[in-house]
XYZ file of C-alpha atoms in Angstrom:
405
model
C 29.558 -5.402 -3.491
C 31.623 -4.977 -6.432
C 31.839 -8.742 -7.073
C 28.254 -9.918 -5.951
C 26.472 -6.990 -8.550
C 28.984 -7.770 -11.013
C 30.362 -4.509 -11.615
C 33.123 -5.595 -13.929
C 30.333 -6.479 -16.342
C 28.724 -4.775 -19.508
C 25.123 -5.100 -19.281
C 22.484 -5.620 -22.182
C 18.776 -6.043 -22.169
C 16.990 -8.983 -23.993
C 14.899 -8.557 -27.280
C 12.421 -11.078 -27.210
C 9.838 -12.838 -29.641
C 7.228 -15.002 -28.704
C 4.466 -17.566 -30.559
C 2.325 -19.740 -28.852
C 0.256 -23.247 -29.788
C -2.596 -24.535 -27.947
C -3.968 -28.036 -28.216
C -6.716 -29.966 -26.543
C -10.108 -31.316 -27.713
C -13.172 -31.623 -25.698
C -17.231 -32.447 -26.337
C -20.261 -30.688 -24.738
C -24.062 -31.647 -24.935
C -26.650 -29.397 -23.831
C -30.489 -28.955 -24.554
C -29.501 -25.409 -26.565
C -26.476 -26.827 -28.512
C -26.909 -30.527 -28.596
C -23.830 -32.668 -28.827
C -21.131 -30.504 -30.083
C -16.963 -31.115 -30.650
C -15.013 -28.449 -29.643
C -11.347 -28.237 -30.767
C -8.264 -25.323 -30.714
C -10.359 -23.252 -33.992
C -13.624 -22.850 -31.466
C -12.235 -22.139 -28.495
C -8.888 -20.010 -29.433
C -10.061 -16.416 -30.102
C -8.522 -14.610 -32.249
C -6.033 -17.448 -33.640
C -3.269 -14.938 -33.240
C -2.275 -12.252 -30.813
C 1.079 -10.626 -30.045
C 2.791 -12.151 -26.853
C -0.944 -13.769 -25.584
C -3.155 -16.512 -25.946
C -6.786 -16.338 -25.196
C -8.654 -19.726 -24.261
C -12.567 -19.422 -23.960
C -13.587 -21.254 -21.053
C -17.445 -20.488 -20.953
C -19.778 -18.343 -22.681
C -23.479 -16.991 -23.087
C -24.877 -17.706 -26.591
C -27.630 -15.885 -28.307
C -28.949 -17.797 -31.714
C -30.232 -16.865 -34.550
C -30.397 -13.375 -34.203
C -31.748 -11.060 -36.716
C -32.483 -7.006 -36.699
C -35.835 -6.397 -35.728
C -37.973 -4.687 -33.079
C -38.566 -6.572 -29.565
C -38.947 -6.097 -25.971
C -35.643 -4.896 -23.768
C -34.356 -7.577 -20.942
C -36.214 -6.223 -17.772
C -34.007 -3.830 -15.003
C -34.468 -0.720 -13.566
C -34.005 1.376 -16.721
C -36.258 -0.747 -18.857
C -39.036 -1.907 -17.104
C -41.993 0.315 -17.802
C -45.733 0.699 -17.282
C -46.744 3.389 -20.465
C -45.340 4.596 -23.472
C -44.373 7.805 -21.942
C -41.885 5.647 -19.955
C -39.955 5.210 -23.329
C -38.878 7.971 -25.220
C -38.590 6.954 -28.533
C -34.676 7.431 -29.929
C -33.070 7.319 -26.665
C -30.623 4.590 -25.539
C -28.817 3.868 -22.381
C -25.140 2.848 -21.451
C -26.439 -0.477 -21.294
C -29.333 -0.933 -24.178
C -29.362 -3.543 -26.661
C -30.642 -1.169 -28.513
C -32.765 1.847 -29.534
C -36.048 2.840 -27.931
C -38.687 2.718 -30.163
C -41.260 4.488 -27.837
C -43.323 1.565 -27.330
C -43.763 -0.235 -23.734
C -44.604 -3.986 -24.638
C -45.066 -7.064 -22.527
C -41.678 -8.880 -21.379
C -43.758 -11.582 -20.225
C -47.197 -12.315 -18.308
C -46.337 -10.013 -15.522
C -43.607 -7.384 -16.706
C -43.491 -4.985 -19.571
C -40.112 -3.265 -20.868
C -39.601 -0.850 -23.747
C -39.410 -2.227 -27.301
C -36.152 -1.627 -28.982
C -34.425 -1.981 -32.689
C -31.966 -4.150 -32.187
C -30.744 -7.775 -32.800
C -33.570 -10.008 -31.567
C -33.795 -11.685 -29.212
C -31.824 -9.648 -27.025
C -28.753 -11.074 -25.224
C -29.846 -12.289 -21.773
C -26.367 -12.127 -19.531
C -28.016 -12.077 -16.030
C -26.649 -15.565 -15.077
C -23.154 -16.928 -15.855
C -23.166 -20.402 -16.477
C -21.692 -22.510 -13.698
C -19.849 -24.679 -13.814
C -17.929 -23.679 -16.622
C -19.296 -24.571 -20.040
C -15.637 -25.441 -21.234
C -14.135 -26.881 -17.976
C -12.258 -29.426 -19.675
C -9.975 -26.787 -20.812
C -7.942 -27.668 -17.604
C -6.337 -30.434 -19.366
C -5.374 -28.556 -22.627
C -1.851 -27.580 -23.162
C 0.107 -24.794 -24.388
C 3.338 -24.583 -26.406
C 5.413 -21.299 -25.942
C 8.238 -20.840 -28.337
C 10.662 -17.976 -27.315
C 13.567 -16.537 -29.244
C 15.817 -14.010 -27.558
C 18.964 -11.756 -28.345
C 21.426 -9.900 -26.765
C 21.995 -7.164 -29.360
C 25.322 -5.699 -27.619
C 26.602 -9.319 -27.636
C 25.402 -10.668 -30.580
C 24.131 -13.594 -28.291
C 20.542 -15.668 -29.358
C 19.001 -18.292 -27.811
C 15.949 -20.270 -27.500
C 13.549 -21.848 -24.997
C 13.582 -24.969 -26.813
C 17.011 -26.125 -25.878
C 19.566 -27.994 -28.295
C 19.063 -31.321 -26.291
C 15.111 -31.067 -26.828
C 14.467 -33.535 -29.074
C 11.193 -34.227 -31.215
C 10.197 -37.431 -29.172
C 10.634 -35.511 -25.899
C 8.713 -32.666 -26.955
C 5.569 -34.302 -27.953
C 5.120 -36.246 -24.802
C 6.648 -33.414 -21.952
C 4.577 -31.665 -19.779
C 6.369 -28.581 -17.864
C 6.855 -29.012 -14.058
C 9.208 -27.137 -11.781
C 11.038 -30.182 -10.396
C 10.914 -32.789 -13.034
C 10.811 -31.132 -16.636
C 12.020 -27.132 -15.770
C 13.067 -26.826 -19.179
C 9.812 -27.951 -21.250
C 8.207 -25.286 -23.154
C 4.566 -27.111 -23.082
C 2.175 -26.221 -20.049
C -0.931 -27.803 -18.788
C -3.339 -24.869 -18.595
C -4.566 -26.361 -15.142
C -1.267 -26.269 -13.558
C -0.286 -22.822 -14.634
C -3.458 -21.192 -12.736
C -2.281 -23.887 -9.968
C 1.386 -22.620 -9.800
C 0.018 -18.976 -9.445
C -2.051 -20.284 -6.151
C -5.642 -20.270 -7.772
C -8.147 -22.986 -8.905
C -8.655 -23.157 -12.646
C -12.127 -24.125 -12.327
C -13.349 -21.053 -10.164
C -11.332 -18.862 -12.847
C -12.758 -20.138 -16.046
C -16.412 -19.458 -14.705
C -16.050 -15.646 -15.171
C -12.465 -15.622 -16.740
C -8.763 -13.709 -15.970
C -5.568 -12.993 -16.968
C -2.521 -15.194 -16.348
C 1.007 -14.102 -16.681
C 3.490 -16.769 -17.792
C 7.163 -14.846 -16.447
C 10.144 -15.859 -18.644
C 13.587 -14.724 -17.384
C 16.772 -14.950 -19.248
C 19.420 -13.415 -16.747
C 22.600 -14.856 -18.756
C 26.431 -14.479 -17.337
C 27.944 -14.573 -20.586
C 31.667 -15.018 -18.945
C 30.236 -18.766 -18.443
C 29.335 -21.165 -20.981
C 26.488 -20.236 -23.314
C 24.797 -23.999 -22.258
C 24.550 -22.342 -18.966
C 22.035 -19.489 -20.328
C 18.696 -21.020 -19.741
C 15.069 -19.916 -19.255
C 13.328 -19.869 -15.813
C 9.481 -20.109 -15.656
C 7.531 -18.556 -13.098
C 3.464 -17.761 -13.222
C 1.248 -15.195 -11.585
C -2.344 -13.996 -11.988
C -2.277 -10.258 -13.253
C -6.078 -9.327 -12.933
C -7.154 -8.135 -9.459
C -9.189 -10.802 -7.591
C -10.536 -9.126 -4.487
C -13.692 -11.338 -3.377
C -14.792 -7.951 -0.631
C -14.674 -5.816 -3.820
C -15.983 -7.848 -6.605
C -17.465 -5.424 -9.137
C -16.718 -6.394 -12.806
C -14.676 -9.598 -12.405
C -12.823 -11.879 -14.866
C -12.486 -11.256 -18.321
C -14.785 -11.413 -21.137
C -15.836 -9.954 -24.724
C -18.414 -10.636 -27.390
C -18.211 -11.843 -31.017
C -20.575 -12.905 -33.561
C -20.748 -15.496 -36.474
C -22.787 -14.326 -39.369
C -24.585 -16.107 -41.754
C -27.548 -16.085 -43.991
C -30.938 -18.410 -43.764
C -32.790 -20.006 -46.954
C -34.635 -17.038 -47.505
C -31.442 -14.774 -47.675
C -32.169 -12.879 -44.179
C -28.896 -11.793 -42.334
C -28.774 -13.749 -39.050
C -26.133 -13.950 -36.545
C -24.886 -15.910 -33.621
C -23.844 -14.074 -30.592
C -21.316 -15.508 -28.223
C -20.330 -13.484 -25.026
C -17.079 -15.487 -24.264
C -15.433 -15.570 -20.841
C -12.206 -17.223 -20.438
C -8.437 -16.808 -19.654
C -5.863 -14.841 -21.488
C -2.063 -16.063 -21.223
C 0.161 -13.042 -21.572
C 3.710 -14.436 -22.031
C 6.050 -11.824 -20.278
C 9.867 -12.292 -21.362
C 12.382 -10.298 -19.529
C 16.501 -10.544 -18.594
C 19.487 -8.920 -18.556
C 23.105 -10.520 -19.636
C 26.490 -9.220 -18.539
C 30.076 -10.162 -20.054
C 33.311 -8.568 -18.801
C 34.443 -5.138 -20.067
C 37.313 -2.949 -18.879
C 35.315 0.336 -19.270
C 32.617 -0.298 -16.545
C 35.183 -2.166 -14.517
C 37.422 0.892 -14.099
C 34.772 3.064 -13.896
C 33.417 1.151 -10.593
C 36.390 0.835 -9.321
C 37.365 4.766 -9.228
C 33.464 5.180 -7.964
C 33.890 2.862 -5.072
C 37.284 4.457 -3.787
C 35.588 7.522 -4.378
C 32.679 6.631 -2.299
C 35.183 5.384 0.691
C 36.467 8.934 0.572
C 33.258 10.417 0.955
C 32.442 7.807 3.942
C 34.896 9.614 5.706
C 33.772 12.845 5.694
C 30.229 11.754 6.181
C 31.277 10.155 9.112
C 32.895 13.404 10.667
C 30.077 14.681 9.844
C 27.455 12.814 11.641
C 30.515 12.292 14.903
C 31.104 16.175 15.438
C 27.697 17.629 14.296
C 25.088 15.315 15.090
C 25.949 13.235 18.282
C 25.066 13.675 21.598
C 28.694 13.571 22.405
C 29.645 16.013 19.610
C 31.941 18.412 21.939
C 33.625 15.854 23.355
C 34.790 14.269 20.173
C 35.294 17.548 18.667
C 37.948 18.383 21.218
C 39.595 14.959 20.985
C 39.831 15.412 17.006
C 40.924 19.169 17.056
C 43.891 20.861 18.637
C 43.337 24.595 18.878
C 46.451 27.206 18.830
C 46.339 30.160 21.111
C 47.949 33.485 21.013
C 50.750 32.819 24.063
C 53.196 35.429 24.986
C 55.715 32.832 24.252
C 55.747 32.580 20.397
C 58.953 30.867 19.486
C 61.769 28.529 20.375
C 64.774 27.422 18.325
C 66.850 24.326 19.267
C 70.247 25.815 18.520
C 72.194 29.150 18.773
C 72.599 30.955 15.482
C 75.266 33.795 14.774
C 73.877 36.659 16.226
C 71.747 34.749 18.820
C 71.322 35.377 22.282
C 73.898 33.126 23.663
C 76.343 34.239 20.906
C 75.787 37.494 22.025
C 76.818 36.748 25.688
C 79.516 34.816 24.746
C 78.098 31.518 25.652
C 79.173 28.425 24.004
C 76.210 25.810 22.883
C 75.704 23.557 26.099
C 73.329 22.555 28.419
C 71.526 26.025 28.873
C 67.744 27.567 27.635
C 67.951 31.292 27.329
C 64.745 33.443 27.456
C 64.975 36.947 26.302
C 61.994 39.348 26.598
C 61.240 42.378 24.152
C 62.199 45.846 25.571
C 59.195 46.772 27.869
C 57.938 43.488 28.384
C 60.185 41.778 31.263
C 59.954 38.378 32.145
C 59.067 39.432 35.550
C 56.581 36.258 36.746
C 58.972 33.595 36.470
C 59.012 30.632 33.963
C 58.353 27.002 33.415
C 61.968 25.131 32.769
C 61.973 21.268 33.060
C 58.835 20.829 35.303
C 59.841 23.607 37.868
C 59.389 27.343 38.001
C 62.715 29.356 37.627
C 63.081 32.615 38.704
C 63.754 35.827 36.573
C 67.534 36.878 36.028
C 68.050 40.409 35.087
C 69.777 40.625 31.437
C 72.635 42.670 30.591
C 70.595 44.401 27.905
C 68.842 47.541 29.324
C 64.962 46.878 29.111
C 65.381 43.293 28.510
C 64.916 40.087 30.891
C 66.854 37.070 30.595
C 66.458 33.584 32.430
C 68.611 30.679 32.303
C 67.977 27.322 32.413
C 70.076 24.194 32.491
C 68.865 21.209 30.867
C 70.246 18.235 28.696
C 70.905 19.057 25.193
C 71.535 22.017 23.156
C 70.868 25.625 23.985
C 67.414 26.934 23.393
C 66.204 30.234 22.819
C 62.905 31.184 23.581
C 61.754 35.108 22.785
C 58.508 36.760 23.930
């Protein structure tokens, strides 16, 4: 574990900056807009964001709006039969303007409340299918990423030193053939995340481009390389498809020949690409090495105690294991032995030389009256010469042993 988890290294987290650039041109021809060319300035909104980029793929356009009064779009809250249904000055959560108090015809069969608003009001009931800018699938995105590990003063960027200008103009990222090319085709990004670009382009969504910079700085700096992965970040649940996708509104303002302010309102659907950079770097350092070695040794000691607790107190055979692990000392009559006679001992008392004998002497008032074991057999008691004492003698091989009780 120490080697696998690189416990001998000091670690640092990445500091990153990201810039993006989109490229691609397409053409549309509709009854409302006619023939029109779309380039980067038209579909990248806004032009720059922090670590992200929005590509417009679909839209609902309301042209030539002016501030006036007009009927609301029919729905449950705006359909009316008389002026009583349209209280003046009121607004709803989804209103396009402020009610004037009048109930006016929306068409030949439906009446709605009149509002003071930018007229004509937007009708976003139906989202265009297929996507208005379905050709955005072939647009490309250049990601420029600079990283820095402050602890080690190590910096690098995802446009590697061996990448030439010629290669950069022609390469497109591919996990197998061009894994370090920083230019991505939008359709391929969505495809690698397991989704269809044409389906996602209708109502929009959020895609994540993940750049992983995990580096072992004990090795050569050229081996510190970015790894790209892709995933869809907004929830796509077909069973609970309320307010799906990603969209917002913006307007382009201008004045007509009479000086009247007008605007073109665009509800833009599209895909926001978030560039998420993460990573860590490690380099050998003696301090974490010693700390982790000490921690590992301490953990081994704790493991021994923990195993004892489990075996002796938690397992079914805990009493059996407890008997085998511990030896219990009980208070028997015989409390001490000596392997050699000393001056003043019982053997010298009786004038015996050290030899093959065992002496047992009972304290006064506690004679040896029931026999005792010696060399695996029960020996009879021999009365001692001292009053109120008992003595037994056992021949054994070796020095005499005194046994006191």
